[in-house]
Tab-separated table of C-alpha atoms in Angstrom:
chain	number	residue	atom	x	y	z
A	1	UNK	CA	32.594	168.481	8.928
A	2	UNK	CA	33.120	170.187	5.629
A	3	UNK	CA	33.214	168.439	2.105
A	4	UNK	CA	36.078	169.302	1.067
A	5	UNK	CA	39.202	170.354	2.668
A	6	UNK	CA	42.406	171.279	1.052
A	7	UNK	CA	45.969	172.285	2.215
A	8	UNK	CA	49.229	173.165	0.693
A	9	UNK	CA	47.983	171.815	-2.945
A	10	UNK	CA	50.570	172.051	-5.615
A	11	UNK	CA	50.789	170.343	-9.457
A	12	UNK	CA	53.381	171.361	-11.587
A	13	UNK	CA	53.649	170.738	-15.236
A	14	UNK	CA	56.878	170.852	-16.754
A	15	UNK	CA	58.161	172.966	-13.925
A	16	UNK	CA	55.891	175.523	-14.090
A	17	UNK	CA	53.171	175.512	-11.009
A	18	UNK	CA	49.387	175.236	-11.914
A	19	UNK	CA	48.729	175.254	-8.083
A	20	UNK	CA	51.178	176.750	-5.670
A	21	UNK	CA	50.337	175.503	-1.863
A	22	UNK	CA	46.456	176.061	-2.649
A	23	UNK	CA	44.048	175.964	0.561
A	24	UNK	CA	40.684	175.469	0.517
A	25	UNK	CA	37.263	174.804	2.792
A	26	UNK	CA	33.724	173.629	1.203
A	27	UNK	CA	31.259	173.499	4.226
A	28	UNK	CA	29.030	170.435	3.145
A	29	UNK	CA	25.570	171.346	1.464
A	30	UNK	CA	26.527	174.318	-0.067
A	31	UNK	CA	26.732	175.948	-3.741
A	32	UNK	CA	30.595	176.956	-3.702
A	33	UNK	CA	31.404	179.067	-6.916
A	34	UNK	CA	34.680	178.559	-7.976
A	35	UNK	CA	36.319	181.827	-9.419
A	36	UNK	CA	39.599	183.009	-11.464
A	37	UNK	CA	40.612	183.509	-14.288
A	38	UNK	CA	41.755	181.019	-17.447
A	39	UNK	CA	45.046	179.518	-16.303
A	40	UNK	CA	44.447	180.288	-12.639
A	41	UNK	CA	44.331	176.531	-11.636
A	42	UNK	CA	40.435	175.934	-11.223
A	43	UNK	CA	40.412	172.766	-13.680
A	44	UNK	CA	43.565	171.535	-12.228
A	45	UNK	CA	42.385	171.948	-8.640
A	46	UNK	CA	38.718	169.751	-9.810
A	47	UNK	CA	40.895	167.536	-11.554
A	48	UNK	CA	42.815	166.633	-8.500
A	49	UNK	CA	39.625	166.378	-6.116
A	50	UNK	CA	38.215	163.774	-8.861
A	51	UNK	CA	41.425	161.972	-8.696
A	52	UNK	CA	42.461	162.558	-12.353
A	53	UNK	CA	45.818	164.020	-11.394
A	54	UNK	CA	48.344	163.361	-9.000
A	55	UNK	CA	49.396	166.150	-6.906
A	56	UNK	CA	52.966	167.049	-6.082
A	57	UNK	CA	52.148	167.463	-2.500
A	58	UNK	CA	49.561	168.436	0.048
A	59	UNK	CA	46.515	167.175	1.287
A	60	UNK	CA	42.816	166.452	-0.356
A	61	UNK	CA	39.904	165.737	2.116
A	62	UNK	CA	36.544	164.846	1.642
A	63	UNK	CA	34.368	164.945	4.338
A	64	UNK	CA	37.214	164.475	6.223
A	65	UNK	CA	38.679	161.316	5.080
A	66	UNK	CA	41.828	161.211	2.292
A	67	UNK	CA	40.315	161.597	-1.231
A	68	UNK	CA	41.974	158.584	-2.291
A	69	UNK	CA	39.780	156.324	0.220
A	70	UNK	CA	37.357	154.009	-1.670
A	71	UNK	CA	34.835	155.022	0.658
A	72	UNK	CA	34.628	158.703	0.004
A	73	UNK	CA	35.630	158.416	-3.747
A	74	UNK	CA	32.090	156.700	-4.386
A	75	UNK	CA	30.249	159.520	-2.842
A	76	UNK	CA	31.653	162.138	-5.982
A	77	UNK	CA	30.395	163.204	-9.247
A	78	UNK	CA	31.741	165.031	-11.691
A	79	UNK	CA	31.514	166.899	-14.677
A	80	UNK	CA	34.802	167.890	-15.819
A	81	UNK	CA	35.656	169.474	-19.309
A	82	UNK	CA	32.264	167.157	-21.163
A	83	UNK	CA	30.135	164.211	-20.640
A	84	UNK	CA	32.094	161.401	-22.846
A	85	UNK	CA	29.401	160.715	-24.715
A	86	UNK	CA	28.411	158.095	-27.769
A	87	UNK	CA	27.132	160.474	-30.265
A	88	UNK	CA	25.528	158.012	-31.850
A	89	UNK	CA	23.599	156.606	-28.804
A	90	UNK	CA	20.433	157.610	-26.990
A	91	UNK	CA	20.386	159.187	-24.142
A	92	UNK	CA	19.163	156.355	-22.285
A	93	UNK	CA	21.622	154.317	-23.684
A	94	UNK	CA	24.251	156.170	-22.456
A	95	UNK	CA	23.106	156.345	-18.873
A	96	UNK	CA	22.972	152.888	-19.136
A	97	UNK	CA	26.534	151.865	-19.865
A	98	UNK	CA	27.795	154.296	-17.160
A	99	UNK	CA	25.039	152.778	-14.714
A	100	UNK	CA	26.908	149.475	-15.846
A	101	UNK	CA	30.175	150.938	-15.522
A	102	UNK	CA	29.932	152.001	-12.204
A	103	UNK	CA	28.110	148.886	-10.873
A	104	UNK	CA	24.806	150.573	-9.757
A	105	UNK	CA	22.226	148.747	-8.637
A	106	UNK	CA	18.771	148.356	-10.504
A	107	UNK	CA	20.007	150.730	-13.368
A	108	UNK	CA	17.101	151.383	-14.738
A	109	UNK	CA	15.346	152.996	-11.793
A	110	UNK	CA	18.336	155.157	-10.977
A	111	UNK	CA	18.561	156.385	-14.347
A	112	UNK	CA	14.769	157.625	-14.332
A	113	UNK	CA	15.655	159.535	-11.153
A	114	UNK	CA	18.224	161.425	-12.459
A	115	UNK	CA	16.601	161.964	-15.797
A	116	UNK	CA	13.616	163.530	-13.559
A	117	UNK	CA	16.542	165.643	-11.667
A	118	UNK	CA	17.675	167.400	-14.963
A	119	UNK	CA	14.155	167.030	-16.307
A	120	UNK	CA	14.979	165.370	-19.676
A	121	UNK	CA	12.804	162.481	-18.777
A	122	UNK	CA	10.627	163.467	-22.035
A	123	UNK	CA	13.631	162.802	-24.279
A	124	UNK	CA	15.429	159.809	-22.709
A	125	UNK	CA	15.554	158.377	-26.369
A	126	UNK	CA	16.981	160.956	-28.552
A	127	UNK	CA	20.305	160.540	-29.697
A	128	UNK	CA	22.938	162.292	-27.745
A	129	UNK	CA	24.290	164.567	-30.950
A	130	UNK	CA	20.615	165.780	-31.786
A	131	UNK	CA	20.738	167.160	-28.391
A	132	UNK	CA	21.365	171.209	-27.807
A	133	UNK	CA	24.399	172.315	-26.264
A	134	UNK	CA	22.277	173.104	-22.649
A	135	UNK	CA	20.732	169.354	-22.761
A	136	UNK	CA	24.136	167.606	-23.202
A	137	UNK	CA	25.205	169.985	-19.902
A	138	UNK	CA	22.182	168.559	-18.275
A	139	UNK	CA	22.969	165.017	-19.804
A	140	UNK	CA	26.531	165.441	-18.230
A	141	UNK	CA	25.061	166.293	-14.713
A	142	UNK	CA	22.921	163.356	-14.938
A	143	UNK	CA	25.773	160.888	-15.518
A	144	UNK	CA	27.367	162.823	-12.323
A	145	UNK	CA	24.535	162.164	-10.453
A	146	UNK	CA	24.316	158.362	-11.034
A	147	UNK	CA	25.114	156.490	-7.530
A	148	UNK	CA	23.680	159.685	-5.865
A	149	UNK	CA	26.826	161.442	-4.925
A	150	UNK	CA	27.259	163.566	-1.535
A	151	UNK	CA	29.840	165.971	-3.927
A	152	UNK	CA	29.681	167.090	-7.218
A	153	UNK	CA	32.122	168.914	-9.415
A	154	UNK	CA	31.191	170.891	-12.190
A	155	UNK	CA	33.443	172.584	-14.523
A	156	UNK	CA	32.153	175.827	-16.466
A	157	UNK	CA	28.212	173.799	-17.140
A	158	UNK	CA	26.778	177.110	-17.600
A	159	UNK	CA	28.942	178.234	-20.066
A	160	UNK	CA	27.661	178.761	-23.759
A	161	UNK	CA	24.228	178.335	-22.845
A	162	UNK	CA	21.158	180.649	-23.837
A	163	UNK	CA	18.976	182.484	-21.201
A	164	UNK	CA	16.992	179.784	-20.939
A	165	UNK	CA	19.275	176.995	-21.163
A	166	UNK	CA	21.339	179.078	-17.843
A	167	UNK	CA	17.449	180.325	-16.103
A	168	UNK	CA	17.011	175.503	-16.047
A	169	UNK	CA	21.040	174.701	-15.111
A	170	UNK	CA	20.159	177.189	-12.083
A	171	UNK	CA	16.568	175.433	-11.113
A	172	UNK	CA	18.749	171.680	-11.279
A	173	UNK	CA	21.495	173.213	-9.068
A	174	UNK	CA	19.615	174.527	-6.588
A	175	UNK	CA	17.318	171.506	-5.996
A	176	UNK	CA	20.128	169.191	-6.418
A	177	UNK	CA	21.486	170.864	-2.904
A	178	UNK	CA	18.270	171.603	-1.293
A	179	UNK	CA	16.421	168.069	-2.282
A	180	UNK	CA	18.817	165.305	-2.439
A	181	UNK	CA	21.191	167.014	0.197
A	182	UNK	CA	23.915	167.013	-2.410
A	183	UNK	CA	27.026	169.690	-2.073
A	184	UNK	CA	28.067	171.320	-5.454
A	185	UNK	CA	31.898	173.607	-6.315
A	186	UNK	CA	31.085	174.611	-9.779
A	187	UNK	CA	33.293	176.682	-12.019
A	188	UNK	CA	32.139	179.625	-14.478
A	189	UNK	CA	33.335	183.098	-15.941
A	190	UNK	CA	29.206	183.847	-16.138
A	191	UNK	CA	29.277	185.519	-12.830
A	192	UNK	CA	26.467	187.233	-12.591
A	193	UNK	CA	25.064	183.918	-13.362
A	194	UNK	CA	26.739	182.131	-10.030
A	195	UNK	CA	25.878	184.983	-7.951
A	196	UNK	CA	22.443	184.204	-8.693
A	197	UNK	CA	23.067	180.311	-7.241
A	198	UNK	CA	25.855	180.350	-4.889
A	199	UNK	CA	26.073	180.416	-1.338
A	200	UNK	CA	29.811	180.444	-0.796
A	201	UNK	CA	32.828	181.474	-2.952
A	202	UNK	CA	36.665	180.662	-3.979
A	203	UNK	CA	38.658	183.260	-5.705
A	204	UNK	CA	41.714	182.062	-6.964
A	205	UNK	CA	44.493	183.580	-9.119
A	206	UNK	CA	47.807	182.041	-10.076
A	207	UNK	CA	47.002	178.914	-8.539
A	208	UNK	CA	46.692	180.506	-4.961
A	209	UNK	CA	43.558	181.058	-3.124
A	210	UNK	CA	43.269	185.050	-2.895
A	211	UNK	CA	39.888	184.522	-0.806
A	212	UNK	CA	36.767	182.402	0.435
A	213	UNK	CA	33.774	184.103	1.595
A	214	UNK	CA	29.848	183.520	2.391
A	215	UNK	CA	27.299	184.908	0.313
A	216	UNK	CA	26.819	187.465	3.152
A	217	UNK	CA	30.403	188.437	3.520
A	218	UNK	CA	30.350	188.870	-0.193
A	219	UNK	CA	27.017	191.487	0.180
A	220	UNK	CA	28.479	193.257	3.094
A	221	UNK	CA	31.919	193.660	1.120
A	222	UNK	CA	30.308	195.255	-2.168
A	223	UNK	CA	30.721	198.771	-2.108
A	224	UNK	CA	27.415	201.104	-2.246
A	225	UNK	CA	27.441	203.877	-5.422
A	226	UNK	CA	25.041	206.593	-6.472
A	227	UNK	CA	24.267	206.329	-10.011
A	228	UNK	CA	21.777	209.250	-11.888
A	229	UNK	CA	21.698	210.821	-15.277
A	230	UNK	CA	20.710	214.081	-16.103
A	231	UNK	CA	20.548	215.549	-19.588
A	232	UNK	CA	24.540	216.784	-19.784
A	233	UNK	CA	26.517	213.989	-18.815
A	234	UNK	CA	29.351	215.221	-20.279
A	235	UNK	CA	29.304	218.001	-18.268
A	236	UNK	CA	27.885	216.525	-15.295
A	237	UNK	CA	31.037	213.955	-15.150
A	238	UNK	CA	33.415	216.639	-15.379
A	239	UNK	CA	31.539	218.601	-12.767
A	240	UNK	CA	31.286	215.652	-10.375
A	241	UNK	CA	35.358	214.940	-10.766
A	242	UNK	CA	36.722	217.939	-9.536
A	243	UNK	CA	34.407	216.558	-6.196
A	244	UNK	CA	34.540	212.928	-5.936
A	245	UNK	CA	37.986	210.731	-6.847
A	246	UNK	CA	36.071	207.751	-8.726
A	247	UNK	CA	33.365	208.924	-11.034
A	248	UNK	CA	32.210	206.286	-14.139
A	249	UNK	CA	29.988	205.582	-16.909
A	250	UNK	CA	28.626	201.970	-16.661
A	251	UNK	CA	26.661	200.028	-19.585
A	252	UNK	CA	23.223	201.380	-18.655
A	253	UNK	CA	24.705	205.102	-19.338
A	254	UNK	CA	24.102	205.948	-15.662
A	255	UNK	CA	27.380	207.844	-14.145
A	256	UNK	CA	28.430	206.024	-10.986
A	257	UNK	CA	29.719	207.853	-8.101
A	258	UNK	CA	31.478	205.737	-5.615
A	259	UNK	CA	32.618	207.489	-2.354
A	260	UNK	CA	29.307	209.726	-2.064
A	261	UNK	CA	28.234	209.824	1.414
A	262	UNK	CA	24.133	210.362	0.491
A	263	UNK	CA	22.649	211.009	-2.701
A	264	UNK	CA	21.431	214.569	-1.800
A	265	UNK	CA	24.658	215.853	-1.168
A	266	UNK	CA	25.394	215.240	-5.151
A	267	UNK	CA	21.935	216.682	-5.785
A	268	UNK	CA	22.422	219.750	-4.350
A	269	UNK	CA	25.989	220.126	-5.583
A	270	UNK	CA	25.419	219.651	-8.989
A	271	UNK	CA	21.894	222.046	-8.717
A	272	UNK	CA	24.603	224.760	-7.473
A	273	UNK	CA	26.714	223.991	-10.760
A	274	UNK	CA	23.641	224.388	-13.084
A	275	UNK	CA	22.898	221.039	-13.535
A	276	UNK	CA	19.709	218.911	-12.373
A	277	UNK	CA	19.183	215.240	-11.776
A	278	UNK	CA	16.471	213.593	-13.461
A	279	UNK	CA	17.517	210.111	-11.777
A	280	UNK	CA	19.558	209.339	-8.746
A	281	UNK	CA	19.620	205.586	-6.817
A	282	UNK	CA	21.956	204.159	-4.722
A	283	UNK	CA	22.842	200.376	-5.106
A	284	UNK	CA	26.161	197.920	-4.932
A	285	UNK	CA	28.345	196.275	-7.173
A	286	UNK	CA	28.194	193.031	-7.969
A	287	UNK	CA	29.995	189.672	-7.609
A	288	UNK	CA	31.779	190.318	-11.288
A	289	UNK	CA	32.810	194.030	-10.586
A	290	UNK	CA	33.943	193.334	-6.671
A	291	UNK	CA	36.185	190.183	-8.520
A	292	UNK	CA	37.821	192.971	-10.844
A	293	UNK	CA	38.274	195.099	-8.076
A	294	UNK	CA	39.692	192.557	-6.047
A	295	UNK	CA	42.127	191.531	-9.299
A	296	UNK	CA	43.207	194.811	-9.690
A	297	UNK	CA	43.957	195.689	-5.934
A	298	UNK	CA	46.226	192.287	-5.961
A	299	UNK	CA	47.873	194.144	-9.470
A	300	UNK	CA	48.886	196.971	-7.793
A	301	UNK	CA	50.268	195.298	-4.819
């Protein structure tokens, strides 16, 4: 059984599509990083699994029952655009009335567990506007987790958030799924961030789905690169471009060579130019630079 299961999606507004027959497949007890671009339908897509919009047509499962069942609805969180809190009120306090709101039993015990999830236990009684941006994320995933949900939907939690504030929101995702069994799609542009976290991925661009894939599938799909410096690299680039059809600089001024078959072969060519290598590694790209790739292959088709 998966958690979610989508087919066909599509949501117009004002005649314009924000999803256009979108598919898609959450096995259950996963991290699923959901990927694309502003305007690519992400939001819309959440907002439809949380029941906030109405879709124009297709279908919406979770854990394979219609969305729209009482049954299954009570089994979702959701963090969606910001928490809705009383700025004025204490963190507590604001558990509280949603504890009320949603008719959970003994409130105040639920409410210390998820405090303990998103470890802001020790400051259950500040006010929510004296709280940093990464502790009202945290306070947002707590009010999610009230009623302990079997799904929850996060839009963009990481964003905006220091190192720090994104090293905790990775600890409290990761032992949301592995302790309390709990399946999590969560949006962000901080990709090297979700690659970190995620065990499964959505890529979707102009409200279609362009690709799902594993972790695994992801790692087998990144393409391996030599990267070195030596002390021309001027030189060295030109050198290496009259050899190799894709040669770059990347931000750690190492040239990248992509279709090398072994790093000695550049070696030994660029000792016969003149030149030698003072570093040389091979490695692969990353979630963010196989998503470009992938955008820019769907460009020029």
């Amino acid at each position: 059984m998966n958690a979610i299961e989508i087919r066909n999606l599509s949501k117009s507004f004002r005649g314009l599509y924000a999803l256009d027959h979108l598919n898609m497949t959450v096995p259950v007890g996963v991290i699923y990083g959901f990927i694309g671009e502003n305007g690519s339908g992400k939001s819309t897509t959440e907002k439809l699994i949380c029941g906030h919009l109405v879709p124009d047509e297709g279908n919406i499962k979770l854990f394979g029952r219609d969305y729209k069942d009482a049954g299954v609805r009570v089994r979702v969180g959701a963090l969606v655009e910001n928490a809705g809190c009383f700025p004025n009120s204490s963190v507590w306090n604001n558990l509280m009335m949603q504890a009320i709101n949603l008719n959970i039993p003994n409130p105040q015990e639920e409410i210390n567990r998820v405090l303990k999830i998103v470890r802001m236990e020790d400051s259950a009684r500040i006010k929510f506007k004296s709280c940093s941006l990464g502790m009202k994320q945290r306070i947002g995933i707590a009010m999610a987790l009230l009623g302990d949900p079997a799904l929850l939907i996060l839009d963009e939690p990481i964003n905006g958030l220091d190192t720090d504030g994104m090293r905790i929101m990775r600890e409290i995702l990761v032992d949301i799924t592995k302790s309390y069994q709990c399946t999590v799609v969560i949006s962000s542009h901080i990709l090297g961030e979700l690659e970190k976290i995620a065990t499964h991925y959505g890529i979707v661009r102009g409200g279609k789905m362009l690709k799902e894939m594993a972790a695994e599938e992801l790692d087998a799909g990144c393409r391996t690169y030599v990267a070195l410096r030596t002390k021309d690299m001027g030189r060295t680039k030109a050198l290496l471009a009259c050899k190799y059809s894709r040669v770059e600089e990347d931000e750690s001024d190492y040239l990248r060579v992509y279709d090398a078959k072994a790093p000695e072969d550049i070696v030994t060519y660029l000792y016969e130019g003149g030149i030698l290598v003072n570093e040389i590694k091979t490695a692969k790209i990353g979630l963010e630079e196989y998503y470009i790739d992938l955008m820019n292959e769907k460009e020029v088709r």
